[in-house]
mmCIF file of C-alpha atoms and ligand atoms in Angstrom:
data_model
loop_
_atom_site.group_PDB
_atom_site.id
_atom_site.type_symbol
_atom_site.label_atom_id
_atom_site.label_comp_id
_atom_site.label_asym_id
_atom_site.label_seq_id
_atom_site.Cartn_x
_atom_site.Cartn_y
_atom_site.Cartn_z
ATOM 1 C CA UNK W 109 -27.897 -77.182 -7.868
ATOM 2 C CA UNK W 110 -26.029 -80.264 -6.699
ATOM 3 C CA UNK W 111 -25.749 -83.320 -8.872
ATOM 4 C CA UNK W 112 -28.887 -85.409 -8.552
ATOM 5 C CA UNK W 113 -26.877 -88.558 -7.922
ATOM 6 C CA UNK W 114 -26.126 -87.202 -4.451
ATOM 7 C CA UNK W 115 -29.775 -87.481 -3.411
ATOM 8 C CA UNK W 116 -31.322 -89.984 -5.816
ATOM 9 C CA UNK W 117 -32.879 -92.619 -3.557
ATOM 10 C CA UNK W 118 -33.844 -95.005 -6.344
ATOM 11 C CA UNK W 119 -35.052 -95.022 -9.921
ATOM 12 C CA UNK W 120 -38.772 -95.652 -9.537
ATOM 13 C CA UNK W 121 -39.682 -95.837 -13.232
ATOM 14 C CA UNK W 122 -36.856 -96.370 -15.723
ATOM 15 C CA UNK W 123 -36.932 -94.872 -19.201
ATOM 16 C CA UNK W 124 -37.932 -98.047 -21.060
ATOM 17 C CA UNK W 125 -40.908 -98.660 -18.738
ATOM 18 C CA UNK W 126 -42.026 -95.038 -19.098
ATOM 19 C CA UNK W 127 -41.856 -95.184 -22.859
ATOM 20 C CA UNK W 128 -43.644 -98.504 -23.226
ATOM 21 C CA UNK W 129 -46.465 -97.404 -20.910
ATOM 22 C CA UNK W 130 -46.803 -94.113 -22.813
ATOM 23 C CA UNK W 131 -47.071 -96.069 -26.061
ATOM 24 C CA UNK W 132 -49.907 -98.104 -24.508
ATOM 25 C CA UNK W 133 -51.698 -94.950 -23.375
ATOM 26 C CA UNK W 134 -51.327 -93.479 -26.862
ATOM 27 C CA UNK W 135 -52.940 -96.575 -28.374
ATOM 28 C CA UNK W 136 -55.767 -96.517 -25.845
ATOM 29 C CA UNK W 137 -56.512 -92.870 -26.510
ATOM 30 C CA UNK W 138 -56.332 -93.404 -30.284
ATOM 31 C CA UNK W 139 -58.826 -96.236 -29.965
ATOM 32 C CA UNK W 140 -61.174 -94.460 -27.533
ATOM 33 C CA UNK W 141 -61.381 -91.257 -29.565
ATOM 34 C CA UNK W 142 -61.321 -92.781 -33.050
ATOM 35 C CA UNK W 143 -63.847 -91.200 -35.371
ATOM 36 C CA UNK W 144 -64.472 -88.217 -33.092
ATOM 37 C CA UNK W 145 -63.587 -84.791 -34.378
ATOM 38 C CA UNK W 146 -61.976 -82.049 -32.329
ATOM 39 C CA UNK W 147 -59.632 -83.907 -30.014
ATOM 40 C CA UNK W 148 -57.610 -81.447 -27.938
ATOM 41 C CA UNK W 149 -54.836 -82.323 -25.493
ATOM 42 C CA UNK W 150 -54.284 -79.654 -22.851
ATOM 43 C CA UNK W 151 -50.947 -79.872 -21.103
ATOM 44 C CA UNK W 152 -50.545 -78.409 -17.633
ATOM 45 C CA UNK W 153 -47.212 -76.601 -17.549
ATOM 46 C CA UNK W 154 -44.562 -77.250 -16.703
ATOM 47 C CA UNK W 155 -44.489 -80.784 -15.367
ATOM 48 C CA UNK W 156 -46.600 -82.303 -18.135
ATOM 49 C CA UNK W 157 -44.425 -81.160 -21.022
ATOM 50 C CA UNK W 158 -42.255 -84.230 -21.537
ATOM 51 C CA UNK W 159 -45.222 -86.530 -21.103
ATOM 52 C CA UNK W 160 -47.289 -84.554 -23.628
ATOM 53 C CA UNK W 161 -44.626 -84.536 -26.308
ATOM 54 C CA UNK W 162 -43.981 -88.265 -26.019
ATOM 55 C CA UNK W 163 -47.672 -89.154 -25.684
ATOM 56 C CA UNK W 164 -48.782 -87.147 -28.719
ATOM 57 C CA UNK W 165 -46.280 -88.999 -30.893
ATOM 58 C CA UNK W 166 -48.033 -92.235 -29.917
ATOM 59 C CA UNK W 167 -51.515 -90.910 -30.729
ATOM 60 C CA UNK W 168 -52.370 -91.870 -34.262
ATOM 61 C CA UNK W 169 -55.539 -89.797 -34.721
ATOM 62 C CA UNK W 170 -55.702 -86.063 -35.525
ATOM 63 C CA UNK W 171 -55.494 -83.794 -32.503
ATOM 64 C CA UNK W 172 -54.490 -80.318 -31.404
ATOM 65 C CA UNK W 173 -52.503 -79.262 -28.332
ATOM 66 C CA UNK W 174 -52.787 -76.311 -25.957
ATOM 67 C CA UNK W 175 -51.133 -75.288 -22.722
ATOM 68 C CA UNK W 176 -52.243 -73.985 -19.363
ATOM 69 C CA UNK W 177 -50.244 -73.091 -16.292
ATOM 70 C CA UNK W 178 -51.440 -73.245 -12.741
ATOM 71 C CA UNK W 179 -49.831 -72.336 -9.488
ATOM 72 C CA UNK W 180 -50.818 -73.575 -6.099
ATOM 73 C CA UNK W 181 -49.829 -72.167 -2.771
ATOM 74 C CA UNK W 182 -49.014 -74.582 -0.029
ATOM 75 C CA UNK W 183 -46.985 -75.354 3.005
ATOM 76 C CA UNK W 184 -43.448 -75.145 1.661
ATOM 77 C CA UNK W 185 -43.011 -75.873 -2.011
ATOM 78 C CA UNK W 186 -43.699 -79.583 -1.821
ATOM 79 C CA UNK W 187 -47.314 -79.391 -0.705
ATOM 80 C CA UNK W 188 -50.453 -78.156 -2.354
ATOM 81 C CA UNK W 189 -52.893 -76.255 -0.201
ATOM 82 C CA UNK W 190 -55.929 -76.209 -2.374
ATOM 83 C CA UNK W 191 -55.524 -72.568 -3.386
ATOM 84 C CA UNK W 192 -55.060 -72.869 -7.100
ATOM 85 C CA UNK W 193 -54.539 -69.951 -9.464
ATOM 86 C CA UNK W 194 -54.550 -70.102 -13.274
ATOM 87 C CA UNK W 195 -51.396 -68.266 -14.373
ATOM 88 C CA UNK W 196 -51.711 -69.047 -18.084
ATOM 89 C CA UNK W 197 -55.132 -69.587 -19.564
ATOM 90 C CA UNK W 198 -56.096 -71.050 -22.926
ATOM 91 C CA UNK W 199 -56.300 -68.929 -26.056
ATOM 92 C CA UNK W 200 -58.883 -71.168 -27.662
ATOM 93 C CA UNK W 201 -62.547 -71.879 -27.176
ATOM 94 C CA UNK W 202 -63.016 -75.476 -26.040
ATOM 95 C CA UNK W 203 -66.756 -75.599 -26.606
ATOM 96 C CA UNK W 204 -67.648 -78.820 -28.472
ATOM 97 C CA UNK W 205 -64.095 -80.152 -28.243
ATOM 98 C CA UNK W 206 -63.089 -83.470 -26.732
ATOM 99 C CA UNK W 207 -60.551 -82.412 -24.158
ATOM 100 C CA UNK W 208 -57.917 -84.555 -22.465
ATOM 101 C CA UNK W 209 -56.030 -82.854 -19.641
ATOM 102 C CA UNK W 210 -52.438 -84.084 -19.583
ATOM 103 C CA UNK W 211 -50.784 -83.923 -16.148
ATOM 104 C CA UNK W 212 -47.495 -85.103 -14.710
ATOM 105 C CA UNK W 213 -48.773 -86.195 -11.323
ATOM 106 C CA UNK W 214 -51.877 -86.107 -9.191
ATOM 107 C CA UNK W 215 -51.161 -85.786 -5.517
ATOM 108 C CA UNK W 216 -53.829 -84.179 -3.290
ATOM 109 C CA UNK W 217 -55.959 -83.662 -6.408
ATOM 110 C CA UNK W 218 -56.550 -79.951 -5.746
ATOM 111 C CA UNK W 219 -54.763 -78.712 -8.858
ATOM 112 C CA UNK W 220 -56.507 -80.913 -11.393
ATOM 113 C CA UNK W 221 -59.820 -80.517 -9.618
ATOM 114 C CA UNK W 222 -59.657 -76.728 -9.950
ATOM 115 C CA UNK W 223 -58.757 -76.990 -13.639
ATOM 116 C CA UNK W 224 -61.594 -79.460 -14.258
ATOM 117 C CA UNK W 225 -64.083 -77.146 -12.538
ATOM 118 C CA UNK W 226 -62.980 -74.202 -14.647
ATOM 119 C CA UNK W 227 -62.974 -76.063 -17.958
ATOM 120 C CA UNK W 228 -66.352 -77.650 -17.284
ATOM 121 C CA UNK W 229 -67.925 -74.189 -17.265
ATOM 122 C CA UNK W 230 -66.715 -73.750 -20.860
ATOM 123 C CA UNK W 231 -68.844 -76.618 -22.138
ATOM 124 C CA UNK W 232 -66.442 -78.989 -23.899
ATOM 125 C CA UNK W 233 -68.011 -81.993 -25.670
ATOM 126 C CA UNK W 234 -66.135 -84.185 -23.188
ATOM 127 C CA UNK W 235 -63.418 -83.707 -20.614
ATOM 128 C CA UNK W 236 -61.129 -86.284 -19.037
ATOM 129 C CA UNK W 237 -57.786 -86.589 -17.281
ATOM 130 C CA UNK W 238 -54.649 -88.420 -18.352
ATOM 131 C CA UNK W 239 -51.922 -88.423 -15.720
ATOM 132 C CA UNK W 240 -48.532 -90.040 -15.927
ATOM 133 C CA UNK W 241 -48.296 -90.616 -12.172
ATOM 134 C CA UNK W 242 -50.859 -90.992 -9.435
ATOM 135 C CA UNK W 243 -50.163 -90.837 -5.709
ATOM 136 C CA UNK W 244 -53.617 -92.135 -4.817
ATOM 137 C CA UNK W 245 -52.880 -92.430 -1.078
ATOM 138 C CA UNK W 246 -52.473 -88.676 -0.852
ATOM 139 C CA UNK W 247 -55.820 -87.756 -2.371
ATOM 140 C CA UNK W 248 -57.797 -85.071 -0.541
ATOM 141 C CA UNK W 249 -60.407 -84.401 -3.212
ATOM 142 C CA UNK W 250 -61.976 -86.985 -5.424
ATOM 143 C CA UNK W 251 -61.023 -86.587 -9.095
ATOM 144 C CA UNK W 252 -62.053 -88.807 -11.978
ATOM 145 C CA UNK W 253 -58.932 -90.043 -13.785
ATOM 146 C CA UNK W 254 -59.473 -91.857 -17.057
ATOM 147 C CA UNK W 255 -55.876 -92.695 -17.964
ATOM 148 C CA UNK W 256 -53.069 -93.370 -15.491
ATOM 149 C CA UNK W 257 -49.508 -94.243 -16.400
ATOM 150 C CA UNK W 258 -48.316 -95.490 -13.019
ATOM 151 C CA UNK W 259 -49.696 -95.544 -9.503
ATOM 152 C CA UNK W 260 -46.848 -94.684 -7.192
ATOM 153 C CA UNK W 261 -46.267 -94.646 -3.438
ATOM 154 C CA UNK W 262 -46.205 -91.482 -1.389
ATOM 155 C CA UNK W 263 -42.651 -90.404 -2.136
ATOM 156 C CA UNK W 264 -41.298 -87.179 -3.589
ATOM 157 C CA UNK W 265 -40.258 -87.900 -7.156
ATOM 158 C CA UNK W 266 -38.423 -85.973 -9.844
ATOM 159 C CA UNK W 267 -37.351 -86.278 -13.458
ATOM 160 C CA UNK W 268 -39.294 -86.659 -16.698
ATOM 161 C CA UNK W 269 -41.037 -83.294 -16.328
ATOM 162 C CA UNK W 270 -41.129 -83.204 -12.544
ATOM 163 C CA UNK W 271 -38.759 -80.889 -10.794
ATOM 164 C CA UNK W 272 -36.757 -80.807 -7.634
ATOM 165 C CA UNK W 273 -36.677 -77.088 -6.813
ATOM 166 C CA UNK W 274 -37.014 -76.250 -10.527
ATOM 167 C CA UNK W 275 -34.198 -78.493 -11.746
ATOM 168 C CA UNK W 276 -33.840 -81.873 -13.395
ATOM 169 C CA UNK W 277 -37.086 -81.947 -15.362
ATOM 170 C CA UNK W 278 -34.948 -83.243 -18.231
ATOM 171 C CA UNK W 279 -34.072 -86.632 -16.744
ATOM 172 C CA UNK W 280 -35.491 -89.471 -18.866
ATOM 173 C CA UNK W 281 -36.645 -91.488 -15.807
ATOM 174 C CA UNK W 282 -38.661 -90.949 -12.616
ATOM 175 C CA UNK W 283 -36.449 -90.942 -9.536
ATOM 176 C CA UNK W 284 -37.220 -90.785 -5.829
ATOM 177 C CA UNK W 285 -35.640 -87.957 -3.865
ATOM 178 C CA UNK W 286 -33.903 -89.051 -0.685
ATOM 179 C CA UNK W 287 -35.093 -85.997 1.234
ATOM 180 C CA UNK W 288 -32.705 -86.542 4.098
ATOM 181 C CA UNK W 289 -29.731 -86.506 1.767
ATOM 182 C CA UNK W 290 -31.182 -83.621 -0.241
ATOM 183 C CA UNK W 291 -31.799 -81.444 2.798
ATOM 184 C CA UNK W 292 -28.576 -82.298 4.585
ATOM 185 C CA UNK W 293 -26.501 -81.091 1.667
ATOM 186 C CA UNK W 294 -28.502 -77.910 1.041
HETATM 187 P P1 IMP O 205 -51.946 -81.716 -6.236
HETATM 188 O O1 IMP O 205 -52.684 -80.439 -6.453
HETATM 189 O O2 IMP O 205 -51.636 -81.941 -4.774
HETATM 190 O O3 IMP O 205 -52.593 -82.911 -6.862
HETATM 191 O O4 IMP O 205 -50.509 -81.503 -6.823
HETATM 192 C C1 IMP O 205 -50.176 -81.710 -8.106
HETATM 193 C C2 IMP O 205 -48.923 -80.937 -8.449
HETATM 194 O O5 IMP O 205 -47.965 -80.969 -7.378
HETATM 195 C C3 IMP O 205 -48.245 -81.577 -9.625
HETATM 196 O O6 IMP O 205 -48.691 -81.000 -10.828
HETATM 197 C C4 IMP O 205 -46.780 -81.317 -9.332
HETATM 198 O O7 IMP O 205 -46.405 -80.076 -9.883
HETATM 199 C C5 IMP O 205 -46.668 -81.208 -7.853
HETATM 200 N N1 IMP O 205 -46.160 -82.462 -7.260
HETATM 201 C C6 IMP O 205 -46.838 -83.326 -6.485
HETATM 202 N N2 IMP O 205 -46.077 -84.355 -6.092
HETATM 203 C C7 IMP O 205 -44.858 -84.140 -6.651
HETATM 204 C C8 IMP O 205 -43.621 -84.880 -6.619
HETATM 205 O O8 IMP O 205 -43.463 -85.962 -6.009
HETATM 206 N N3 IMP O 205 -42.594 -84.338 -7.332
HETATM 207 C C9 IMP O 205 -42.700 -83.164 -8.019
HETATM 208 N N4 IMP O 205 -43.840 -82.453 -8.080
HETATM 209 C C10 IMP O 205 -44.911 -82.938 -7.386
HETATM 210 MG MG1 MG O 206 -47.212 -79.630 -11.819
#
């Protein structure tokens, strides 16, 4: 994998902005769910991992975490088609739990919509979505999103959990891929 600096278009969300927004989301969630038992954060692997681990440290009320993984088949690997498959399911019963789904990004909405449909059948006490990024212009299916970190334009982004062809999830910021530069050097 080539060095990301060769195709980084711009830094869309720098580390300090990410962290201060995540702290705000943590406070909001702590306030909204105060006094309720059975709060469960479900992270969608793999993109949501960095967001989850930072967010949970800003949530001041007791909660548990679980993981799910989903794969979606699309046109190339940068599009979602709407065919979503659960590749790692939960090991716990979510009945009567207050569930927050933690996602890296909502694009077409197909992925989160499929997960919401599945989890709804399991009768949680409540179910909502917390996404770090939202590309609202790209939405193909309507999904209710309770917490959003940042609304972003329709650009391919990477870093802070999001990958460019499986790499660079570790970057502490959200960067825009200059696709022309990325593809020309491939
Ligand atoms: P959706 O089903 O179209 O909403 O797609 C959501 C999933 O697509 C996310 O969980 C990401 O894995 C992936 N995705 C969408 N946009 C981007 C992007 O700009 N960079 C990296 N991954 C993305
Ligand atoms: Mg993802």
